[in-house]
Coordinates of C-alpha atoms in Angstrom, one line a residue:
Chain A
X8 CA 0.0 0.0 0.0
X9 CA 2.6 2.4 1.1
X10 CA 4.9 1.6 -1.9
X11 CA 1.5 1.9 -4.0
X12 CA 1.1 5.3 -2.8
X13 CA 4.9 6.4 -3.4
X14 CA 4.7 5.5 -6.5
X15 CA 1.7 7.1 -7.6
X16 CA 3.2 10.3 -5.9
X17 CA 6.5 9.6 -7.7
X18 CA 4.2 9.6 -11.2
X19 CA 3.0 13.3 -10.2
X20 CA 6.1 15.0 -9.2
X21 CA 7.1 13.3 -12.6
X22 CA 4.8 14.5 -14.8
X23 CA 5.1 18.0 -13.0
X24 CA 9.2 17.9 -14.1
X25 CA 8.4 16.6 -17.2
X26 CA 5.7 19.6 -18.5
X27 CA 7.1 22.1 -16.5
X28 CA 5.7 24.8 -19.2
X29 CA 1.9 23.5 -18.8
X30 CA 2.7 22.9 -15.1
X31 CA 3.4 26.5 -14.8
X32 CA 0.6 27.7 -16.9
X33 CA -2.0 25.7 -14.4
X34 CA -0.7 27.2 -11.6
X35 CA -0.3 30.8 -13.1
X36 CA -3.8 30.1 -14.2
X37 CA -5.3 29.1 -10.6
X38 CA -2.9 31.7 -8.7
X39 CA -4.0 34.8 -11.2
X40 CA -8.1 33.7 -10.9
X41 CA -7.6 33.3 -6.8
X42 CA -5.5 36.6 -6.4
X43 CA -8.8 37.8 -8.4
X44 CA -10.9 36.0 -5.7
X45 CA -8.9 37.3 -2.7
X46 CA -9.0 41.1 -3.9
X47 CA -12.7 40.6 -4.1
X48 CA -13.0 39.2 -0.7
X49 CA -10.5 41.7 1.6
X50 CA -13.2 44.2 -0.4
X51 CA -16.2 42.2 1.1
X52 CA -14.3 41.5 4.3
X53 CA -13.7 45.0 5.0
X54 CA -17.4 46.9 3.8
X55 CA -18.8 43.8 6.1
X56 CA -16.5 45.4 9.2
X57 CA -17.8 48.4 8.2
X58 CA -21.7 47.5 8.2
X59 CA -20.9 45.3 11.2
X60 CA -19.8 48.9 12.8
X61 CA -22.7 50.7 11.5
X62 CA -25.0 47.8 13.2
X63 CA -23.4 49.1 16.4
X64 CA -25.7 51.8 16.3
X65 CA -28.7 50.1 15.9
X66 CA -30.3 50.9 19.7
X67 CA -33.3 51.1 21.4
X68 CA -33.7 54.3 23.2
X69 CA -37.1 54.6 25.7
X70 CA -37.6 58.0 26.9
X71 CA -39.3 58.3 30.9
X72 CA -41.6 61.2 31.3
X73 CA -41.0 61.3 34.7
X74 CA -37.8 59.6 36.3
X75 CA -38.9 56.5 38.5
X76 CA -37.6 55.4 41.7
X77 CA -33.8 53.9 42.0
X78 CA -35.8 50.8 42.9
X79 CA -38.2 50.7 39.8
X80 CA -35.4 52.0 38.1
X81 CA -33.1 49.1 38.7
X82 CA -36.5 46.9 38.1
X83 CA -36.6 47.9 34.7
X84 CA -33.1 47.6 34.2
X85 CA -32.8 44.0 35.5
X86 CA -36.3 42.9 33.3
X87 CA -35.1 44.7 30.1
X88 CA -31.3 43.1 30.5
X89 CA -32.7 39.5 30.3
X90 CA -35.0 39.9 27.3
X91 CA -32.6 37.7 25.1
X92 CA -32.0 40.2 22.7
X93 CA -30.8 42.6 24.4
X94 CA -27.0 43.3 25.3
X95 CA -26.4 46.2 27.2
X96 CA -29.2 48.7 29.3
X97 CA -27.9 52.2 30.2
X98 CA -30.1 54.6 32.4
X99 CA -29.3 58.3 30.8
X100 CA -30.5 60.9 33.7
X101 CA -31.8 64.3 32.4
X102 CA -28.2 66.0 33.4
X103 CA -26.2 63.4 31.4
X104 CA -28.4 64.1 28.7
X105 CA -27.9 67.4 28.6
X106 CA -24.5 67.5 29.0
X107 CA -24.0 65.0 25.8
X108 CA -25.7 67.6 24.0
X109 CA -23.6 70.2 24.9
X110 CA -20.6 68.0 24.2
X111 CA -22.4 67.4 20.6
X112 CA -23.1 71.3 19.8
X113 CA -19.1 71.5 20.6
X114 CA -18.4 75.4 20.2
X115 CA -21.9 76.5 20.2
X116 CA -22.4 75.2 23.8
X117 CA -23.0 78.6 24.4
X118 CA -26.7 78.4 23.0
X119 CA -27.3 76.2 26.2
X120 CA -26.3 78.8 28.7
X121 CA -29.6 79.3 31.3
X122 CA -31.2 76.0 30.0
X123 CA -32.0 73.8 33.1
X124 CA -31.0 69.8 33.0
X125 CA -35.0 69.2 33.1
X126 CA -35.2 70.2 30.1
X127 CA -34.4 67.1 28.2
X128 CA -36.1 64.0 28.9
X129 CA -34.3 61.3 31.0
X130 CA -34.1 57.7 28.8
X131 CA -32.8 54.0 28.8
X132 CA -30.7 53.5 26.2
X133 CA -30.6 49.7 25.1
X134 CA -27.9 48.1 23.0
X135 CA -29.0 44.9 21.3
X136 CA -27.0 41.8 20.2
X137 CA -25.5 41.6 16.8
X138 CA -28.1 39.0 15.8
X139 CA -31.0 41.1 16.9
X140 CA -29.9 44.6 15.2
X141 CA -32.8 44.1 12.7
X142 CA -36.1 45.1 12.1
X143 CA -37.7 41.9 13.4
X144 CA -35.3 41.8 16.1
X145 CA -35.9 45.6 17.4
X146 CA -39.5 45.4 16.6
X147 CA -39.7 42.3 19.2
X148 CA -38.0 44.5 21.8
X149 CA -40.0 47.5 21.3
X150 CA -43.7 45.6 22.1
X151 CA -42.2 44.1 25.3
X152 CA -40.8 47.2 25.8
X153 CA -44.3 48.1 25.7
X154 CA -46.2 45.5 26.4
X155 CA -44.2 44.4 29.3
X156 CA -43.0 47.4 31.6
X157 CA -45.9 50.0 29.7
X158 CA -42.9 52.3 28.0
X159 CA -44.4 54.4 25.7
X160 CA -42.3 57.0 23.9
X161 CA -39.6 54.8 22.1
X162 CA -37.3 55.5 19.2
X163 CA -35.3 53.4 16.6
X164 CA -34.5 55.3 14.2
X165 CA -37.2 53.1 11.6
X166 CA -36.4 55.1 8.8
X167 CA -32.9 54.5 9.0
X168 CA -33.1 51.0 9.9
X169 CA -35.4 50.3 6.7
X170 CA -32.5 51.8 4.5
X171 CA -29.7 49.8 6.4
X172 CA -31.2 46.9 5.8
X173 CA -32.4 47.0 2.3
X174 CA -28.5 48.5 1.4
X175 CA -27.7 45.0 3.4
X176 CA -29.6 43.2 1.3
X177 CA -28.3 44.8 -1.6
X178 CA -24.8 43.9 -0.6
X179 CA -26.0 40.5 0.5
X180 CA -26.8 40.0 -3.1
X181 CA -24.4 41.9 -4.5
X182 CA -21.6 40.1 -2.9
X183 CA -23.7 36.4 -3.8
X184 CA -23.5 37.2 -7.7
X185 CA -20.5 38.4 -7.9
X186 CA -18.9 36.0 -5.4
X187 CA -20.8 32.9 -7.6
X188 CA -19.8 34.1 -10.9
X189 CA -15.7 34.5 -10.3
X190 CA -15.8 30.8 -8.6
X191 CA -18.0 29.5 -11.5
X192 CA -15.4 31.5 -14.3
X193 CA -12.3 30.2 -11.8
X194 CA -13.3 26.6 -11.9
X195 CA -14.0 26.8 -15.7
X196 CA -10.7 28.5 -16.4
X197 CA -8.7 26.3 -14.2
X198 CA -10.4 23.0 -15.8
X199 CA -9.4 23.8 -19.4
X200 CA -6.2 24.5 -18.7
X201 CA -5.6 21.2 -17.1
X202 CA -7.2 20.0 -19.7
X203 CA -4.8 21.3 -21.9
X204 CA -2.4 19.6 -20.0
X205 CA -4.1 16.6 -20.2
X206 CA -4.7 16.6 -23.8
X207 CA -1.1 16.9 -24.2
X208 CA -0.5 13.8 -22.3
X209 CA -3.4 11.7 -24.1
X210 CA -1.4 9.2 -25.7
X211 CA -0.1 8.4 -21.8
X212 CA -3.6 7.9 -20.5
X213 CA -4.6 5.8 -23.6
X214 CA -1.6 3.4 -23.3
X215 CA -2.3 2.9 -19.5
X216 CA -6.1 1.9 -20.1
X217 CA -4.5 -0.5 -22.7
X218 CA -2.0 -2.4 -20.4
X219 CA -4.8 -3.0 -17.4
X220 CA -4.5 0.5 -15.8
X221 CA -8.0 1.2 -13.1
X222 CA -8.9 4.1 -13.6
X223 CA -8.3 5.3 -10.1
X224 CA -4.9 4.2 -10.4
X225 CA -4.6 6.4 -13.7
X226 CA -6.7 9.0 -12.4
X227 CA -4.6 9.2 -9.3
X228 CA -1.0 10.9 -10.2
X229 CA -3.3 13.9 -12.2
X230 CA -5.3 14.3 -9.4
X231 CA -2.8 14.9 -7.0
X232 CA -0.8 17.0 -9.7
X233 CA -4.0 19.1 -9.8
X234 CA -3.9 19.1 -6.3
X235 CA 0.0 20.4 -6.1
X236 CA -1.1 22.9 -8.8
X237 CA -3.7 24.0 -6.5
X238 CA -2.0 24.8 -3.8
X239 CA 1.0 26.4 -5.4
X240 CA -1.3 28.4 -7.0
X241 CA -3.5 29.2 -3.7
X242 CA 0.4 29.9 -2.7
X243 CA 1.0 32.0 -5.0
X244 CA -2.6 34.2 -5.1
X245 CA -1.9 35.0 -1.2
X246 CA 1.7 36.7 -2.0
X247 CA -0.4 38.4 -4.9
X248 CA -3.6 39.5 -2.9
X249 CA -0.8 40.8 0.2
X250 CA 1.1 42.6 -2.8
X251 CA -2.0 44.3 -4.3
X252 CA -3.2 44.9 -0.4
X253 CA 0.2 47.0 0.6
X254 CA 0.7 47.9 -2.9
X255 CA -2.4 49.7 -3.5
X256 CA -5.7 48.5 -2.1
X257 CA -4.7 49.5 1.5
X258 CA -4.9 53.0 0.9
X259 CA -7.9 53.0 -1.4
X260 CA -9.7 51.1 1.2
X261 CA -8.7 53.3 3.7
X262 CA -10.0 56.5 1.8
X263 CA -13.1 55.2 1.3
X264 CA -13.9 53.2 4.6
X265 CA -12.3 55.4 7.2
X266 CA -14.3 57.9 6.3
X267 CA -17.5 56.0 6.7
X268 CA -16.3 55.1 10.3
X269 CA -14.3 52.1 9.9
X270 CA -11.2 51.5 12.4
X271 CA -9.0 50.0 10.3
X272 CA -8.4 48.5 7.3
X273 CA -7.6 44.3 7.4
X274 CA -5.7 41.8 4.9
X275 CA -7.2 38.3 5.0
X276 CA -6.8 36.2 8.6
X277 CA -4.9 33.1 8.7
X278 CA -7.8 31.1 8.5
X279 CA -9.1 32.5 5.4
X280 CA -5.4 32.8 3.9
X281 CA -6.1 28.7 4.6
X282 CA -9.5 28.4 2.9
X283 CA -7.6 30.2 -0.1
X284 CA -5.1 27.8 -0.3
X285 CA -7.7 25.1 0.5
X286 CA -9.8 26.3 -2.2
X287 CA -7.0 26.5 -5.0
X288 CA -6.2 22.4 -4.0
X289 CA -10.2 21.9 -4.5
X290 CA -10.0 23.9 -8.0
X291 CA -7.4 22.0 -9.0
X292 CA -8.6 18.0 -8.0
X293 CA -12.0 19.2 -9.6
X294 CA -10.4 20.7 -12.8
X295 CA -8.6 17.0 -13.0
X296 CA -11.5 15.2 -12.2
X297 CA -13.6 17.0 -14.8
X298 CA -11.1 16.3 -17.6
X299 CA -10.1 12.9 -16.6
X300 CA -13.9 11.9 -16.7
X301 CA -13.8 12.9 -19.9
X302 CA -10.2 11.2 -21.7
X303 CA -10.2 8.5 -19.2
X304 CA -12.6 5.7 -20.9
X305 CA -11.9 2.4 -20.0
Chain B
X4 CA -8.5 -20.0 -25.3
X5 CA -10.5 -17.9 -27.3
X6 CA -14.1 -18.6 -28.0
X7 CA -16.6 -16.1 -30.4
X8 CA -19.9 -17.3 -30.7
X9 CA -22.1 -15.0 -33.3
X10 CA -20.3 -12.1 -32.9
X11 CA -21.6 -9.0 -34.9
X12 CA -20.1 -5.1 -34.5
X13 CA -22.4 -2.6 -36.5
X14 CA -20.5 1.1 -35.4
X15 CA -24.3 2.5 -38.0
X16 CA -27.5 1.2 -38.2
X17 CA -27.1 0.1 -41.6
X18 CA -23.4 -0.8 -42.0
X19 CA -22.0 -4.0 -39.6
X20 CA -17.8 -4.1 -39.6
X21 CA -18.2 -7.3 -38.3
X22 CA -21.3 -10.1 -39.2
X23 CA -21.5 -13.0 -37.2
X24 CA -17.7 -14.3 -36.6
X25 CA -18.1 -17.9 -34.4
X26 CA -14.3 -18.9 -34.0
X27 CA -12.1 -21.3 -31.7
X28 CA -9.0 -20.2 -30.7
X29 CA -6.9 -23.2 -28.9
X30 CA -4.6 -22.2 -26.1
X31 CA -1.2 -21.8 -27.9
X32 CA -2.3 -21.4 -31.4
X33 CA -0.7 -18.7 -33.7
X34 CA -3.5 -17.0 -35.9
X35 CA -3.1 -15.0 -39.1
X36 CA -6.4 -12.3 -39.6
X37 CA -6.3 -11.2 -43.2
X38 CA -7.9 -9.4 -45.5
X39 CA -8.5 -6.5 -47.3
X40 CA -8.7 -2.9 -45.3
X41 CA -11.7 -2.2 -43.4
X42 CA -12.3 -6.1 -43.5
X43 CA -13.1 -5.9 -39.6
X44 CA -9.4 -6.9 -38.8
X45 CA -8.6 -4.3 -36.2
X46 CA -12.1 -4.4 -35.3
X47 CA -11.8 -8.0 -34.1
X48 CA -8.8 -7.4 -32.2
X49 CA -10.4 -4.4 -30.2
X50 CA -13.8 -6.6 -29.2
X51 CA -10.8 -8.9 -27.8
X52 CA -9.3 -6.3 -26.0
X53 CA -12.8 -4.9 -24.5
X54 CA -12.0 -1.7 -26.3
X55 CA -15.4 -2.0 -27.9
X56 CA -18.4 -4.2 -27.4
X57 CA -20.1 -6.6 -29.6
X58 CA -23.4 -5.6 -30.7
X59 CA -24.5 -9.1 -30.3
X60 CA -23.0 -12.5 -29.5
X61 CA -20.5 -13.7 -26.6
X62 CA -16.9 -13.6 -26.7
X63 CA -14.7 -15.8 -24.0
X64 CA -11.0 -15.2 -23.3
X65 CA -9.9 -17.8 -21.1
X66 CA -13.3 -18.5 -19.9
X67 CA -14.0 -15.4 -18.8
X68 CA -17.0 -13.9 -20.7
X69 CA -15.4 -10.2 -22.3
X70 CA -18.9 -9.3 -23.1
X71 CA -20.9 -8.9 -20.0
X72 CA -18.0 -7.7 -18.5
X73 CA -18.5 -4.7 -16.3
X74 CA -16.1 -2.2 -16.6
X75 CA -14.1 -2.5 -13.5
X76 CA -13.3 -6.2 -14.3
X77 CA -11.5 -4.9 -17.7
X78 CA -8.2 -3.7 -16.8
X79 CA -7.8 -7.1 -15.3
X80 CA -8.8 -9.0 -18.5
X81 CA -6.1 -6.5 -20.2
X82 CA -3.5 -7.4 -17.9
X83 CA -3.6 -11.2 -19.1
X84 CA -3.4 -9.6 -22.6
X85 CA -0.5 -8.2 -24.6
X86 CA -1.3 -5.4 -27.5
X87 CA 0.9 -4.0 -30.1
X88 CA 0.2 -1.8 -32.6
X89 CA 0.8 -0.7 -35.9
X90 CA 1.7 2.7 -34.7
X91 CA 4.2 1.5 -31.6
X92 CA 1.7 3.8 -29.0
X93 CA 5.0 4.5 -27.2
X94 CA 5.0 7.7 -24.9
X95 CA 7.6 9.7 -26.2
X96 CA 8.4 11.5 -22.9
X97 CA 8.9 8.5 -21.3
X98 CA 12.5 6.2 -21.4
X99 CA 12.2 2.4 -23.2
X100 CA 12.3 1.8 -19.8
X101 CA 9.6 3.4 -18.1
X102 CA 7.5 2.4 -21.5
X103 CA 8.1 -1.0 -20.7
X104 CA 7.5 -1.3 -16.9
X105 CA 4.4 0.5 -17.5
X106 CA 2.4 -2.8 -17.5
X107 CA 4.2 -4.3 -14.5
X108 CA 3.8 -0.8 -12.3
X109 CA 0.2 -1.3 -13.1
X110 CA -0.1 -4.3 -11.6
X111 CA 1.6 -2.6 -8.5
X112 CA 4.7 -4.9 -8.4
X113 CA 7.3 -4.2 -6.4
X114 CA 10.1 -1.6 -8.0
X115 CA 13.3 -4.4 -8.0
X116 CA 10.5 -7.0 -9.7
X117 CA 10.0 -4.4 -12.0
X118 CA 13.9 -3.6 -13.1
X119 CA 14.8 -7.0 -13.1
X120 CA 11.7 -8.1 -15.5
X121 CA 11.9 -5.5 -17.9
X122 CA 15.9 -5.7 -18.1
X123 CA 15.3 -9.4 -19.1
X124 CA 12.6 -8.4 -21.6
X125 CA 14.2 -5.7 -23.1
X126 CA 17.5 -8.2 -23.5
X127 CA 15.1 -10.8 -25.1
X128 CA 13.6 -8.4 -27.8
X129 CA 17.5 -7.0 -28.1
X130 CA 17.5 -3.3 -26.5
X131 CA 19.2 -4.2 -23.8
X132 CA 21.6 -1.4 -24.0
X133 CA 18.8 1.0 -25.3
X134 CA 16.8 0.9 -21.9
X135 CA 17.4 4.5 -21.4
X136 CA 16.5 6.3 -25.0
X137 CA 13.5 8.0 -25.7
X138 CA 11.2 6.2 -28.3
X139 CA 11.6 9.3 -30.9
X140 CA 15.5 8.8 -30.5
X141 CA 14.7 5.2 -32.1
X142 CA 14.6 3.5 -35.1
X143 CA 11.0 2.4 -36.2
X144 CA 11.8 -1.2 -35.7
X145 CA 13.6 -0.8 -32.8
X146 CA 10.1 0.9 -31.5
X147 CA 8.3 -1.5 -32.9
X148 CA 10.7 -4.4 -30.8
X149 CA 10.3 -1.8 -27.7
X150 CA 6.3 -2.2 -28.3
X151 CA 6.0 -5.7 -27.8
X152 CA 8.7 -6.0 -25.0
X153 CA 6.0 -3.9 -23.5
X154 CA 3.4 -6.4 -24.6
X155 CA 5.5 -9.6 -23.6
X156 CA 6.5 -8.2 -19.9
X157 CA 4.1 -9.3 -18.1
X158 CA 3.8 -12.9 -19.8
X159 CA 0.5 -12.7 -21.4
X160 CA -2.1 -15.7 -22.1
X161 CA -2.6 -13.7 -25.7
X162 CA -0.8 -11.3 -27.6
X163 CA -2.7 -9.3 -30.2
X164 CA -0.7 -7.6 -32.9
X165 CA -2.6 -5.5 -35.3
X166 CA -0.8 -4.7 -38.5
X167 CA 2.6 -5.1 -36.1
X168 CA 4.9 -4.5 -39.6
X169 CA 2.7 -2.2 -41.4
X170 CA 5.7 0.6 -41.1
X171 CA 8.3 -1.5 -41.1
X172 CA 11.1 -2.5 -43.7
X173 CA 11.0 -6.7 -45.1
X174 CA 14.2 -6.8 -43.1
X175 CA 12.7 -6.0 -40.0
X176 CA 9.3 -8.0 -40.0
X177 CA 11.4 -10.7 -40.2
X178 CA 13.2 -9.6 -36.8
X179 CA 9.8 -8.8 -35.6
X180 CA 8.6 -12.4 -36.8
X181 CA 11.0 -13.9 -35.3
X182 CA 10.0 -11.9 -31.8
X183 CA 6.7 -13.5 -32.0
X184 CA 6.9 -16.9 -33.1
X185 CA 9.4 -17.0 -29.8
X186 CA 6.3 -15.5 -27.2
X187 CA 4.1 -18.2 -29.7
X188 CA 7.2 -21.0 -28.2
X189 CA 6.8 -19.6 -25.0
X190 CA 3.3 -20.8 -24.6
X191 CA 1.8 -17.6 -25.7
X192 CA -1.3 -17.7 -27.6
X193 CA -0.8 -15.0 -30.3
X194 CA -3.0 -13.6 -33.3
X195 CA -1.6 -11.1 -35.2
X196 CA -4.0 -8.6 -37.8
X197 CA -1.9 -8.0 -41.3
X198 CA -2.6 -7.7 -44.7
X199 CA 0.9 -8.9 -45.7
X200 CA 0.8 -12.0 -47.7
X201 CA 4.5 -12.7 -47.6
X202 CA 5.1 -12.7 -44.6
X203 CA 1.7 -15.1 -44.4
X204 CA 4.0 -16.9 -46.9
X205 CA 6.8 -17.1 -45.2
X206 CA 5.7 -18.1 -41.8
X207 CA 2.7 -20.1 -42.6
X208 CA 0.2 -20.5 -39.6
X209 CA -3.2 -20.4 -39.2
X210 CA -5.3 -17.8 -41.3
X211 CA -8.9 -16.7 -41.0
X212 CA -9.8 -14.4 -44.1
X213 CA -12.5 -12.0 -43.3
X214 CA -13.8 -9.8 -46.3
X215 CA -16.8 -7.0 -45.4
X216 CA -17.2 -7.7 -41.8
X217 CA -17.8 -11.7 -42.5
X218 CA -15.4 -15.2 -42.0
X219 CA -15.0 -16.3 -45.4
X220 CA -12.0 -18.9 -45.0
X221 CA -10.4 -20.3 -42.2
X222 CA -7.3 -22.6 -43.3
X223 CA -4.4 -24.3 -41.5
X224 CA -1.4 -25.2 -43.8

């Protein structure tokens, strides 16, 4: 079994020295179409930090006509924190209040000189958890809110929740297409140009379904040369995608994002630098497999 | 050794290459298949090699029926089987070598097995001191000697030969003959696929005559 194996290794690190021109234009082929595939996704990666941000302020705020006792303050508190989707409950008192709106008016503080703190309406601010900052998800908060503790003057921000979430969806989509469209073109390029490599070595395959050859033993050598080319080629698309990332895309991310509120601008993590690779193995076993169903006919 | 038992191959609807062939091959016999081109020779040859499948009628290769075969018992019916063919089907990457161990790597046997088997092969057929040239770097009988050392290595029940000297000088089919008639000593069934009447002259054997896809003469001299 083990010398089996060796053997069929030793075929595809053979056939890789003996073609090293299609060799090389396989995994230029898979490295070019995944260095495609990784600028698209630090793009997606990055406007998804930047929605994920945005999300942040997705809130609940209930405003108290009059301010209730520290006990049926803390009451309120305690019930609202352990509605599930909630994450964080802060009580704003009418001085905070207005003192965050002096901090927000900045130089024209001034305007507020002689107003009184009772002014502005005391409140509960609640933070929800990422998988509630929706419209279902606020909606369900707002009628315990009311149903449960009788809150009536509560905020959202509706119209700009609607908008977030339909530009979600958009992106959602958006991403979907686009995303499904360079796989489907990657696979397609990288199978026809192993099957150029292939083609090139038909008269090999032919002879070995003459002489008693299995097909999984003939099968076996391409596939893990497909599988070689993959990940040099996954290799290769991660030094490309980090070049095009310091080179270029780093500070035309950077303009864009930062402005729109985002902290910082990332490069693919370690685990999706391994899917990458993972994937460009996958392209390149499936790009075999496709072309050896094909010229392999016992 | 070979049984066919109203075999017909029709590739159209209205055209049949071959028309109901019922033949006995004894184990060890050397067989001529003649005739004129697109008589059904190499058509013959590939039902026996499983390379296509009658349209009716049963075939038997050492009692092992070729046509309801499924296709994962083929490779092994191949490997009791040596081809060669008119046009060598060396890989030309690939050493005399490494052409010729194909078979025996196939069959998974181990590496000093291998060397030792195809050295002695090679020797037999004369190439001995060729083992590392590429095919293109040889003469055409000298590819033609390095095809069937590939078909003798792994001491086949049958060797099938279609149109083996078809490229090849008189000089050489006689070295080629000479290759086969040994395997034939051997124990080796063989039928060989030629329209060459001298050489059916020269070597008289068995002949079967087939002439629009049908058997029209089978003599033994």
């Amino acid at each position: 079994m083990l010398e089996r194996s060796l053997y069929l290794v030793r075929r595809a690190l053979r056939n890789i020295r003996q073609s090293p021109v299609l060799c090389g234009a396989a995994i230029g082929t898979v490295a070019v179409t995944l260095t495609i595939l990784a600028f698209f996704g630090i793009v997606v990666l990055n406007v998804q930090k930047l929605t994920s941000q945005w999300s942040r302020e997705v809130q609940v705020v209930a405003y108290l006509d009059q301010v209730p006792t520290p006990a049926v303050l803390e009451s309120w508190e305690k019930t609202i924190a352990n509605l599930p989707q909630v994450a964080t409950v802060e009580f704003v008192s009418r001085t905070t209040a207005l003192e965050r709106f002096r901090q927000r008016l900045g130089a024209d503080a001034s305007l507020l000189a002689g107003v009184e703190p009772d002014t502005l309406p005391a409140s509960l601010e609640i933070g929800l958890q990422p998988e509630a900052r929706n419209r279902a998800g606020v909606e369900s908060v707002v009628r315990q809110l009311r149903e449960g503790l009788g809150l009536g003057d509560l905020r959202y921000g509706q119209d700009w929740l609607d908008r977030f979430e339909a530009f979600l969806d958009l992106l959602r989509t958006g991403f979907l297409v686009l995303g499904g469209f360079l796989l489907f073109a990657t696979l397609f390029i990288v199978a026809n140009t192993i099957k150029l490599t292939l083609y090139a070595r038909k008269d090999e395959l032919e002879v070995m379904t003459l002489v008693g050859g299995t097909p999984w033993f003939i099968k076996a050598p391409f596939l893990l040369e497909g599988a070689i080319q993959g990940l040099c080629g996954g290799g290769l698309a991660i030094l490309g995608a980090a070049l095009i990332f310091h080179g270029f895309l780093q500070h035309g991310l950077s303009t864009l994002l930062l402005a729109a509120g985002i902290d910082g601008i990332s490069f693919l993590q370690p685990l999706q630098q391994g899917l990458l690779v993972g994937l460009g193995v996958l392209l390149g076993v499936c790009g075999s497999l496709l072309s050896l169903r094909r010229l392999v006919r016992i | 050794m070979i049984q066919l038992y109203n075999v017909c191959k029709a590739y159209q609807k209205d055209s049949s290459a071959l028309a109901d062939i019922s033949l006995k091959i004894p184990k060890g016999d050397f067989l001529y298949i003649t005739g004129a081109s697109g008589a059904g020779k190499s058509t013959l040859l590939k039902l026996l090699y499983a390379a296509e499948k009658p349209s009716r009628g049963q075939i038997l290769i050492n009692g092992q029926n070729v046509t309801r075969m499924g296709a994962g018992r083929i490779p092994y019916l191949r490997r009791q089987l040596g081809v060669v063919f008119q046009d060598f089907k060396l890989i030309p990457t690939r050493t005399i070598f490494e052409n010729v161990a194909f078979p025996l790597e196939v069959q998974g046997r181990r590496r000093f097995e291998v060397s030792k088997k195809v050295y002695q092969t090679l020797k037999q057929v004369g190439l001995e001191h060729k083992l590392h040239r590429r095919p293109l770097e040889l003469s055409g009988g000298e590819q033609q000697r390095a095809a069937i050392a590939r078909a003798l290595v792994v001491d086949p029940l049958v060797l099938l030969a279609d149109e083996p000297t078809g490229n090849l000088d008189p000089e050489i089919t006689l070295e080629i003959m000479e290759l086969f008639k040994g395997a034939n000593a051997r124990g080796t069934t063989v039928l060989l696929a030629t329209h060459d009447r001298e050489m059916i002259r020269r070597f008289p054997r068995r002949v079967i005559v087939l002439e629009g896809g049908r058997l029209v003469d089978d003599r033994t001299p």
